[in-house]
Amino acid sequence: MRKLLFLGACLVALASQPVMAQTGGAEVIVIKVLEANGSMQIGIARPGSKPEHREVNLKQLKEKGEGDYLNGQAEYTRSLLVELSQQGYSLTTTYTANEGTGGSGPTTLIFTKRQ
């Protein structure tokens, strides 16, 4: 009788559905960077808030003593990356869309929050 009950319990256990792994949704931030006409436009989409738009005039960065356009752009981008890193985000993926005229489109950076 014990063997029969044990066998029945094993069959019930095998017939039941396994519990699906439950994880919280990962927090993702998407940043689009477009450089054109001496300015850098940045769109930031965060979970649970309105998208944020930042515009940086690279000419003004140069006048502030940041060196040339490239140095000013690099310094501003670095400060944004440090800000996100301090909030617990890490860079996961980057890609650049190509426009049909041979130029490059906006660069997209995807950050995820470390668990």
mmCIF file of N, CA and C in Angstrom:
data_model
loop_
_atom_site.group_PDB
_atom_site.id
_atom_site.type_symbol
_atom_site.label_atom_id
_atom_site.label_comp_id
_atom_site.label_asym_id
_atom_site.label_seq_id
_atom_site.Cartn_x
_atom_site.Cartn_y
_atom_site.Cartn_z
ATOM 1 N N MET A 1 0.821 -1.191 0.000
ATOM 2 C CA MET A 1 0.000 0.000 0.000
ATOM 3 C C MET A 1 0.870 1.262 0.000
ATOM 4 N N ARG A 2 1.966 1.225 0.765
ATOM 5 C CA ARG A 2 2.872 2.377 0.804
ATOM 6 C C ARG A 2 3.463 2.642 -0.574
ATOM 7 N N LYS A 3 3.851 1.581 -1.243
ATOM 8 C CA LYS A 3 4.426 1.734 -2.586
ATOM 9 C C LYS A 3 3.409 2.348 -3.529
ATOM 10 N N LEU A 4 2.163 1.943 -3.410
ATOM 11 C CA LEU A 4 1.116 2.471 -4.266
ATOM 12 C C LEU A 4 0.893 3.960 -4.006
ATOM 13 N N LEU A 5 0.871 4.368 -2.733
ATOM 14 C CA LEU A 5 0.725 5.786 -2.391
ATOM 15 C C LEU A 5 1.928 6.597 -2.860
ATOM 16 N N PHE A 6 3.120 6.057 -2.686
ATOM 17 C CA PHE A 6 4.339 6.731 -3.133
ATOM 18 C C PHE A 6 4.334 6.902 -4.642
ATOM 19 N N LEU A 7 3.954 5.864 -5.370
ATOM 20 C CA LEU A 7 3.889 5.924 -6.828
ATOM 21 C C LEU A 7 2.849 6.954 -7.277
ATOM 22 N N GLY A 8 1.686 6.986 -6.586
ATOM 23 C CA GLY A 8 0.645 7.965 -6.912
ATOM 24 C C GLY A 8 1.126 9.386 -6.678
ATOM 25 N N ALA A 9 1.846 9.614 -5.569
ATOM 26 C CA ALA A 9 2.373 10.940 -5.275
ATOM 27 C C ALA A 9 3.390 11.374 -6.329
ATOM 28 N N CYS A 10 4.223 10.441 -6.767
ATOM 29 C CA CYS A 10 5.212 10.756 -7.818
ATOM 30 C C CYS A 10 4.526 11.117 -9.119
ATOM 31 N N LEU A 11 3.463 10.405 -9.471
ATOM 32 C CA LEU A 11 2.745 10.699 -10.709
ATOM 33 C C LEU A 11 2.059 12.067 -10.634
ATOM 34 N N VAL A 12 1.504 12.412 -9.486
ATOM 35 C CA VAL A 12 0.887 13.730 -9.321
ATOM 36 C C VAL A 12 1.940 14.820 -9.446
ATOM 37 N N ALA A 13 3.108 14.598 -8.845
ATOM 38 C CA ALA A 13 4.188 15.586 -8.926
ATOM 39 C C ALA A 13 4.657 15.771 -10.364
ATOM 40 N N LEU A 14 4.745 14.697 -11.122
ATOM 41 C CA LEU A 14 5.184 14.793 -12.519
ATOM 42 C C LEU A 14 4.133 15.466 -13.397
ATOM 43 N N ALA A 15 2.862 15.283 -13.051
ATOM 44 C CA ALA A 15 1.784 15.833 -13.873
ATOM 45 C C ALA A 15 1.587 17.330 -13.655
ATOM 46 N N SER A 16 2.023 17.853 -12.528
ATOM 47 C CA SER A 16 1.805 19.275 -12.248
ATOM 48 C C SER A 16 2.779 20.137 -13.049
ATOM 49 N N GLN A 17 2.378 21.389 -13.313
ATOM 50 C CA GLN A 17 3.208 22.324 -14.064
ATOM 51 C C GLN A 17 4.322 22.861 -13.174
ATOM 52 N N PRO A 18 5.529 22.984 -13.678
ATOM 53 C CA PRO A 18 6.598 23.568 -12.869
ATOM 54 C C PRO A 18 6.345 25.068 -12.671
ATOM 55 N N VAL A 19 6.819 25.590 -11.573
ATOM 56 C CA VAL A 19 6.672 27.014 -11.295
ATOM 57 C C VAL A 19 7.608 27.777 -12.218
ATOM 58 N N MET A 20 7.060 28.779 -12.896
ATOM 59 C CA MET A 20 7.874 29.589 -13.790
ATOM 60 C C MET A 20 8.767 30.506 -12.952
ATOM 61 N N ALA A 21 9.955 30.742 -13.437
ATOM 62 C CA ALA A 21 10.866 31.650 -12.737
ATOM 63 C C ALA A 21 10.258 33.044 -12.749
ATOM 64 N N GLN A 22 10.231 33.670 -11.609
ATOM 65 C CA GLN A 22 9.646 34.995 -11.509
ATOM 66 C C GLN A 22 10.755 36.008 -11.260
ATOM 67 N N THR A 23 10.856 36.947 -12.167
ATOM 68 C CA THR A 23 11.844 38.009 -12.014
ATOM 69 C C THR A 23 11.150 39.345 -12.225
ATOM 70 N N GLY A 24 11.676 40.345 -11.594
ATOM 71 C CA GLY A 24 11.158 41.690 -11.816
ATOM 72 C C GLY A 24 11.649 42.186 -13.165
ATOM 73 N N GLY A 25 10.909 43.076 -13.768
ATOM 74 C CA GLY A 25 11.330 43.636 -15.041
ATOM 75 C C GLY A 25 12.600 44.455 -14.880
ATOM 76 N N ALA A 26 13.496 44.312 -15.822
ATOM 77 C CA ALA A 26 14.743 45.071 -15.770
ATOM 78 C C ALA A 26 14.459 46.532 -16.110
ATOM 79 N N GLU A 27 15.113 47.420 -15.401
ATOM 80 C CA GLU A 27 14.987 48.844 -15.711
ATOM 81 C C GLU A 27 15.923 49.164 -16.872
ATOM 82 N N VAL A 28 15.361 49.762 -17.899
ATOM 83 C CA VAL A 28 16.125 50.068 -19.109
ATOM 84 C C VAL A 28 16.009 51.555 -19.401
ATOM 85 N N ILE A 29 17.136 52.163 -19.745
ATOM 86 C CA ILE A 29 17.163 53.558 -20.192
ATOM 87 C C ILE A 29 17.670 53.556 -21.631
ATOM 88 N N VAL A 30 16.971 54.280 -22.498
ATOM 89 C CA VAL A 30 17.384 54.411 -23.893
ATOM 90 C C VAL A 30 17.783 55.859 -24.124
ATOM 91 N N ILE A 31 18.985 56.041 -24.673
ATOM 92 C CA ILE A 31 19.506 57.378 -24.962
ATOM 93 C C ILE A 31 19.808 57.464 -26.450
ATOM 94 N N LYS A 32 19.292 58.507 -27.091
ATOM 95 C CA LYS A 32 19.593 58.766 -28.500
ATOM 96 C C LYS A 32 20.419 60.040 -28.575
ATOM 97 N N VAL A 33 21.519 59.975 -29.308
ATOM 98 C CA VAL A 33 22.417 61.119 -29.454
ATOM 99 C C VAL A 33 22.512 61.459 -30.934
ATOM 100 N N LEU A 34 22.218 62.713 -31.258
ATOM 101 C CA LEU A 34 22.311 63.187 -32.634
ATOM 102 C C LEU A 34 23.197 64.423 -32.652
ATOM 103 N N GLU A 35 24.211 64.396 -33.488
ATOM 104 C CA GLU A 35 25.130 65.521 -33.614
ATOM 105 C C GLU A 35 24.918 66.161 -34.977
ATOM 106 N N ALA A 36 24.647 67.461 -34.949
ATOM 107 C CA ALA A 36 24.459 68.170 -36.214
ATOM 108 C C ALA A 36 24.641 69.666 -35.988
ATOM 109 N N ASN A 37 25.255 70.326 -36.952
ATOM 110 C CA ASN A 37 25.383 71.787 -36.964
ATOM 111 C C ASN A 37 25.958 72.353 -35.669
ATOM 112 N N GLY A 38 26.982 71.742 -35.146
ATOM 113 C CA GLY A 38 27.649 72.265 -33.966
ATOM 114 C C GLY A 38 26.900 72.070 -32.665
ATOM 115 N N SER A 39 25.895 71.196 -32.677
ATOM 116 C CA SER A 39 25.190 70.922 -31.429
ATOM 117 C C SER A 39 24.996 69.412 -31.276
ATOM 118 N N MET A 40 24.787 69.016 -30.059
ATOM 119 C CA MET A 40 24.548 67.608 -29.757
ATOM 120 C C MET A 40 23.197 67.549 -29.048
ATOM 121 N N GLN A 41 22.260 66.833 -29.651
ATOM 122 C CA GLN A 41 20.942 66.680 -29.063
ATOM 123 C C GLN A 41 20.835 65.287 -28.466
ATOM 124 N N ILE A 42 20.343 65.229 -27.231
ATOM 125 C CA ILE A 42 20.277 63.966 -26.505
ATOM 126 C C ILE A 42 18.845 63.768 -26.021
ATOM 127 N N GLY A 43 18.275 62.630 -26.362
ATOM 128 C CA GLY A 43 16.955 62.244 -25.862
ATOM 129 C C GLY A 43 17.135 61.091 -24.891
ATOM 130 N N ILE A 44 16.546 61.210 -23.692
ATOM 131 C CA ILE A 44 16.703 60.187 -22.658
ATOM 132 C C ILE A 44 15.325 59.690 -22.262
ATOM 133 N N ALA A 45 15.072 58.394 -22.446
ATOM 134 C CA ALA A 45 13.803 57.780 -22.048
ATOM 135 C C ALA A 45 14.069 56.890 -20.841
ATOM 136 N N ARG A 46 13.477 57.262 -19.697
ATOM 137 C CA ARG A 46 13.626 56.513 -18.448
ATOM 138 C C ARG A 46 12.299 55.846 -18.106
ATOM 139 N N PRO A 47 12.357 54.737 -17.378
ATOM 140 C CA PRO A 47 11.102 54.096 -16.981
ATOM 141 C C PRO A 47 10.343 54.953 -15.966
ATOM 142 N N GLY A 48 9.047 55.083 -16.165
ATOM 143 C CA GLY A 48 8.207 55.785 -15.212
ATOM 144 C C GLY A 48 8.274 57.299 -15.245
ATOM 145 N N SER A 49 8.881 57.890 -16.257
ATOM 146 C CA SER A 49 8.923 59.350 -16.345
ATOM 147 C C SER A 49 8.869 59.777 -17.812
ATOM 148 N N LYS A 50 8.608 61.067 -18.010
ATOM 149 C CA LYS A 50 8.545 61.606 -19.368
ATOM 150 C C LYS A 50 9.949 61.604 -19.980
ATOM 151 N N PRO A 51 10.032 61.429 -21.301
ATOM 152 C CA PRO A 51 11.345 61.526 -21.955
ATOM 153 C C PRO A 51 11.966 62.904 -21.747
ATOM 154 N N GLU A 52 13.259 62.917 -21.599
ATOM 155 C CA GLU A 52 14.003 64.147 -21.327
ATOM 156 C C GLU A 52 14.786 64.533 -22.577
ATOM 157 N N HIS A 53 14.856 65.830 -22.870
ATOM 158 C CA HIS A 53 15.616 66.308 -24.023
ATOM 159 C C HIS A 53 16.687 67.274 -23.539
ATOM 160 N N ARG A 54 17.918 66.999 -23.946
ATOM 161 C CA ARG A 54 19.026 67.905 -23.627
ATOM 162 C C ARG A 54 19.683 68.320 -24.929
ATOM 163 N N GLU A 55 20.051 69.584 -24.995
ATOM 164 C CA GLU A 55 20.769 70.069 -26.170
ATOM 165 C C GLU A 55 22.023 70.789 -25.708
ATOM 166 N N VAL A 56 23.133 70.440 -26.321
ATOM 167 C CA VAL A 56 24.418 71.014 -25.947
ATOM 168 C C VAL A 56 24.992 71.715 -27.162
ATOM 169 N N ASN A 57 25.306 72.991 -27.001
ATOM 170 C CA ASN A 57 25.942 73.753 -28.054
ATOM 171 C C ASN A 57 27.451 73.538 -27.926
ATOM 172 N N LEU A 58 28.021 72.814 -28.865
ATOM 173 C CA LEU A 58 29.446 72.471 -28.777
ATOM 174 C C LEU A 58 30.335 73.707 -28.908
ATOM 175 N N LYS A 59 29.837 74.734 -29.580
ATOM 176 C CA LYS A 59 30.604 75.965 -29.715
ATOM 177 C C LYS A 59 30.770 76.627 -28.342
ATOM 178 N N GLN A 60 29.712 76.594 -27.522
ATOM 179 C CA GLN A 60 29.787 77.167 -26.182
ATOM 180 C C GLN A 60 30.739 76.370 -25.294
ATOM 181 N N LEU A 61 30.764 75.052 -25.452
ATOM 182 C CA LEU A 61 31.704 74.235 -24.682
ATOM 183 C C LEU A 61 33.147 74.610 -25.034
ATOM 184 N N LYS A 62 33.371 74.877 -26.312
ATOM 185 C CA LYS A 62 34.714 75.260 -26.744
ATOM 186 C C LYS A 62 35.109 76.598 -26.118
ATOM 187 N N GLU A 63 34.154 77.534 -26.066
ATOM 188 C CA GLU A 63 34.424 78.847 -25.506
ATOM 189 C C GLU A 63 34.674 78.780 -23.998
ATOM 190 N N LYS A 64 34.104 77.787 -23.323
ATOM 191 C CA LYS A 64 34.312 77.628 -21.881
ATOM 192 C C LYS A 64 35.685 77.053 -21.553
ATOM 193 N N GLY A 65 36.445 76.718 -22.583
ATOM 194 C CA GLY A 65 37.781 76.194 -22.346
ATOM 195 C C GLY A 65 37.865 74.683 -22.375
ATOM 196 N N GLU A 66 36.879 74.031 -22.976
ATOM 197 C CA GLU A 66 36.894 72.578 -23.071
ATOM 198 C C GLU A 66 37.762 72.090 -24.235
ATOM 199 N N GLY A 67 38.469 72.979 -24.885
ATOM 200 C CA GLY A 67 39.276 72.567 -26.028
ATOM 201 C C GLY A 67 38.477 72.693 -27.306
ATOM 202 N N ASP A 68 38.600 71.730 -28.181
ATOM 203 C CA ASP A 68 37.861 71.789 -29.440
ATOM 204 C C ASP A 68 36.490 71.117 -29.292
ATOM 205 N N TYR A 69 35.765 71.062 -30.401
ATOM 206 C CA TYR A 69 34.426 70.472 -30.384
ATOM 207 C C TYR A 69 34.444 69.050 -29.842
ATOM 208 N N LEU A 70 35.395 68.270 -30.315
ATOM 209 C CA LEU A 70 35.458 66.857 -29.939
ATOM 210 C C LEU A 70 35.712 66.680 -28.449
ATOM 211 N N ASN A 71 36.600 67.485 -27.882
ATOM 212 C CA ASN A 71 36.861 67.394 -26.439
ATOM 213 C C ASN A 71 35.634 67.779 -25.623
ATOM 214 N N GLY A 72 34.939 68.829 -26.035
ATOM 215 C CA GLY A 72 33.733 69.252 -25.326
ATOM 216 C C GLY A 72 32.647 68.199 -25.380
ATOM 217 N N GLN A 73 32.496 67.612 -26.548
ATOM 218 C CA GLN A 73 31.498 66.561 -26.720
ATOM 219 C C GLN A 73 31.858 65.349 -25.870
ATOM 220 N N ALA A 74 33.101 64.957 -25.872
ATOM 221 C CA ALA A 74 33.542 63.805 -25.094
ATOM 222 C C ALA A 74 33.355 64.053 -23.601
ATOM 223 N N GLU A 75 33.665 65.244 -23.136
ATOM 224 C CA GLU A 75 33.529 65.559 -21.715
ATOM 225 C C GLU A 75 32.061 65.548 -21.289
ATOM 226 N N TYR A 76 31.187 66.107 -22.117
ATOM 227 C CA TYR A 76 29.766 66.107 -21.771
ATOM 228 C C TYR A 76 29.216 64.676 -21.748
ATOM 229 N N THR A 77 29.594 63.881 -22.728
ATOM 230 C CA THR A 77 29.144 62.485 -22.773
ATOM 231 C C THR A 77 29.673 61.713 -21.576
ATOM 232 N N ARG A 78 30.923 61.953 -21.212
ATOM 233 C CA ARG A 78 31.505 61.282 -20.046
ATOM 234 C C ARG A 78 30.736 61.617 -18.773
ATOM 235 N N SER A 79 30.372 62.891 -18.613
ATOM 236 C CA SER A 79 29.646 63.279 -17.406
ATOM 237 C C SER A 79 28.263 62.617 -17.351
ATOM 238 N N LEU A 80 27.617 62.450 -18.507
ATOM 239 C CA LEU A 80 26.325 61.762 -18.556
ATOM 240 C C LEU A 80 26.482 60.284 -18.192
ATOM 241 N N LEU A 81 27.539 59.654 -18.703
ATOM 242 C CA LEU A 81 27.785 58.239 -18.394
ATOM 243 C C LEU A 81 28.110 58.038 -16.920
ATOM 244 N N VAL A 82 28.858 58.958 -16.327
ATOM 245 C CA VAL A 82 29.169 58.877 -14.895
ATOM 246 C C VAL A 82 27.887 59.005 -14.079
ATOM 247 N N GLU A 83 27.021 59.935 -14.478
ATOM 248 C CA GLU A 83 25.744 60.131 -13.781
ATOM 249 C C GLU A 83 24.914 58.841 -13.790
ATOM 250 N N LEU A 84 24.821 58.198 -14.949
ATOM 251 C CA LEU A 84 24.044 56.954 -15.047
ATOM 252 C C LEU A 84 24.709 55.817 -14.275
ATOM 253 N N SER A 85 26.016 55.770 -14.301
ATOM 254 C CA SER A 85 26.742 54.730 -13.568
ATOM 255 C C SER A 85 26.521 54.868 -12.067
ATOM 256 N N GLN A 86 26.508 56.093 -11.566
ATOM 257 C CA GLN A 86 26.269 56.324 -10.143
ATOM 258 C C GLN A 86 24.855 55.931 -9.743
ATOM 259 N N GLN A 87 23.921 55.952 -10.696
ATOM 260 C CA GLN A 87 22.546 55.536 -10.424
ATOM 261 C C GLN A 87 22.378 54.023 -10.533
ATOM 262 N N GLY A 88 23.456 53.299 -10.886
ATOM 263 C CA GLY A 88 23.408 51.845 -10.949
ATOM 264 C C GLY A 88 23.174 51.265 -12.327
ATOM 265 N N TYR A 89 23.262 52.087 -13.377
ATOM 266 C CA TYR A 89 23.046 51.598 -14.739
ATOM 267 C C TYR A 89 24.376 51.267 -15.396
ATOM 268 N N SER A 90 24.337 50.274 -16.285
ATOM 269 C CA SER A 90 25.541 49.960 -17.058
ATOM 270 C C SER A 90 25.165 49.864 -18.537
ATOM 271 N N LEU A 91 26.096 50.231 -19.384
ATOM 272 C CA LEU A 91 25.875 50.225 -20.827
ATOM 273 C C LEU A 91 25.762 48.792 -21.316
ATOM 274 N N THR A 92 24.673 48.493 -22.023
ATOM 275 C CA THR A 92 24.429 47.143 -22.511
ATOM 276 C C THR A 92 24.683 47.040 -24.012
ATOM 277 N N THR A 93 24.109 47.977 -24.782
ATOM 278 C CA THR A 93 24.174 47.900 -26.239
ATOM 279 C C THR A 93 24.266 49.297 -26.836
ATOM 280 N N THR A 94 24.952 49.392 -27.963
ATOM 281 C CA THR A 94 24.961 50.636 -28.737
ATOM 282 C C THR A 94 24.758 50.293 -30.208
ATOM 283 N N TYR A 95 24.117 51.197 -30.931
ATOM 284 C CA TYR A 95 24.040 51.047 -32.378
ATOM 285 C C TYR A 95 23.774 52.394 -33.012
ATOM 286 N N THR A 96 24.151 52.508 -34.288
ATOM 287 C CA THR A 96 23.964 53.740 -35.039
ATOM 288 C C THR A 96 23.155 53.428 -36.279
ATOM 289 N N ALA A 97 22.112 54.210 -36.495
ATOM 290 C CA ALA A 97 21.281 54.037 -37.687
ATOM 291 C C ALA A 97 21.907 54.808 -38.839
ATOM 292 N N ASN A 98 21.945 54.209 -40.013
ATOM 293 C CA ASN A 98 22.467 54.890 -41.193
ATOM 294 C C ASN A 98 21.324 55.526 -41.949
ATOM 295 N N GLU A 99 21.506 56.784 -42.300
ATOM 296 C CA GLU A 99 20.511 57.461 -43.121
ATOM 297 C C GLU A 99 20.804 57.164 -44.574
ATOM 298 N N GLY A 100 19.812 57.276 -45.421
ATOM 299 C CA GLY A 100 19.939 56.914 -46.824
ATOM 300 C C GLY A 100 20.910 57.779 -47.615
ATOM 301 N N THR A 101 21.276 58.951 -47.129
ATOM 302 C CA THR A 101 22.131 59.856 -47.891
ATOM 303 C C THR A 101 23.608 59.640 -47.601
ATOM 304 N N GLY A 102 23.949 58.570 -46.928
ATOM 305 C CA GLY A 102 25.352 58.301 -46.651
ATOM 306 C C GLY A 102 25.807 58.811 -45.301
ATOM 307 N N GLY A 103 25.031 59.692 -44.688
ATOM 308 C CA GLY A 103 25.380 60.185 -43.362
ATOM 309 C C GLY A 103 24.922 59.199 -42.300
ATOM 310 N N SER A 104 25.344 59.443 -41.098
ATOM 311 C CA SER A 104 24.896 58.554 -40.028
ATOM 312 C C SER A 104 23.775 59.216 -39.248
ATOM 313 N N GLY A 105 22.859 58.397 -38.778
ATOM 314 C CA GLY A 105 21.739 58.877 -37.995
ATOM 315 C C GLY A 105 22.114 58.934 -36.531
ATOM 316 N N PRO A 106 21.116 58.989 -35.679
ATOM 317 C CA PRO A 106 21.398 59.080 -34.245
ATOM 318 C C PRO A 106 22.026 57.800 -33.716
ATOM 319 N N THR A 107 22.863 57.961 -32.719
ATOM 320 C CA THR A 107 23.448 56.828 -32.016
ATOM 321 C C THR A 107 22.534 56.498 -30.848
ATOM 322 N N THR A 108 22.253 55.221 -30.653
ATOM 323 C CA THR A 108 21.391 54.789 -29.571
ATOM 324 C C THR A 108 22.224 54.022 -28.554
ATOM 325 N N LEU A 109 22.082 54.405 -27.288
ATOM 326 C CA LEU A 109 22.760 53.731 -26.184
ATOM 327 C C LEU A 109 21.691 53.126 -25.291
ATOM 328 N N ILE A 110 21.836 51.863 -24.937
ATOM 329 C CA ILE A 110 20.866 51.201 -24.067
ATOM 330 C C ILE A 110 21.561 50.800 -22.778
ATOM 331 N N PHE A 111 21.009 51.278 -21.674
ATOM 332 C CA PHE A 111 21.541 50.999 -20.344
ATOM 333 C C PHE A 111 20.540 50.145 -19.564
ATOM 334 N N THR A 112 21.050 49.212 -18.766
ATOM 335 C CA THR A 112 20.198 48.444 -17.866
ATOM 336 C C THR A 112 20.693 48.613 -16.458
ATOM 337 N N LYS A 113 19.766 48.520 -15.531
ATOM 338 C CA LYS A 113 20.110 48.677 -14.111
ATOM 339 C C LYS A 113 20.652 47.365 -13.580
ATOM 340 N N ARG A 114 21.778 47.470 -12.882
ATOM 341 C CA ARG A 114 22.363 46.274 -12.263
ATOM 342 C C ARG A 114 21.483 45.814 -11.120
ATOM 343 N N GLN A 115 21.277 44.513 -11.025
ATOM 344 C CA GLN A 115 20.425 43.960 -9.953
ATOM 345 C C GLN A 115 21.239 43.614 -8.749
#
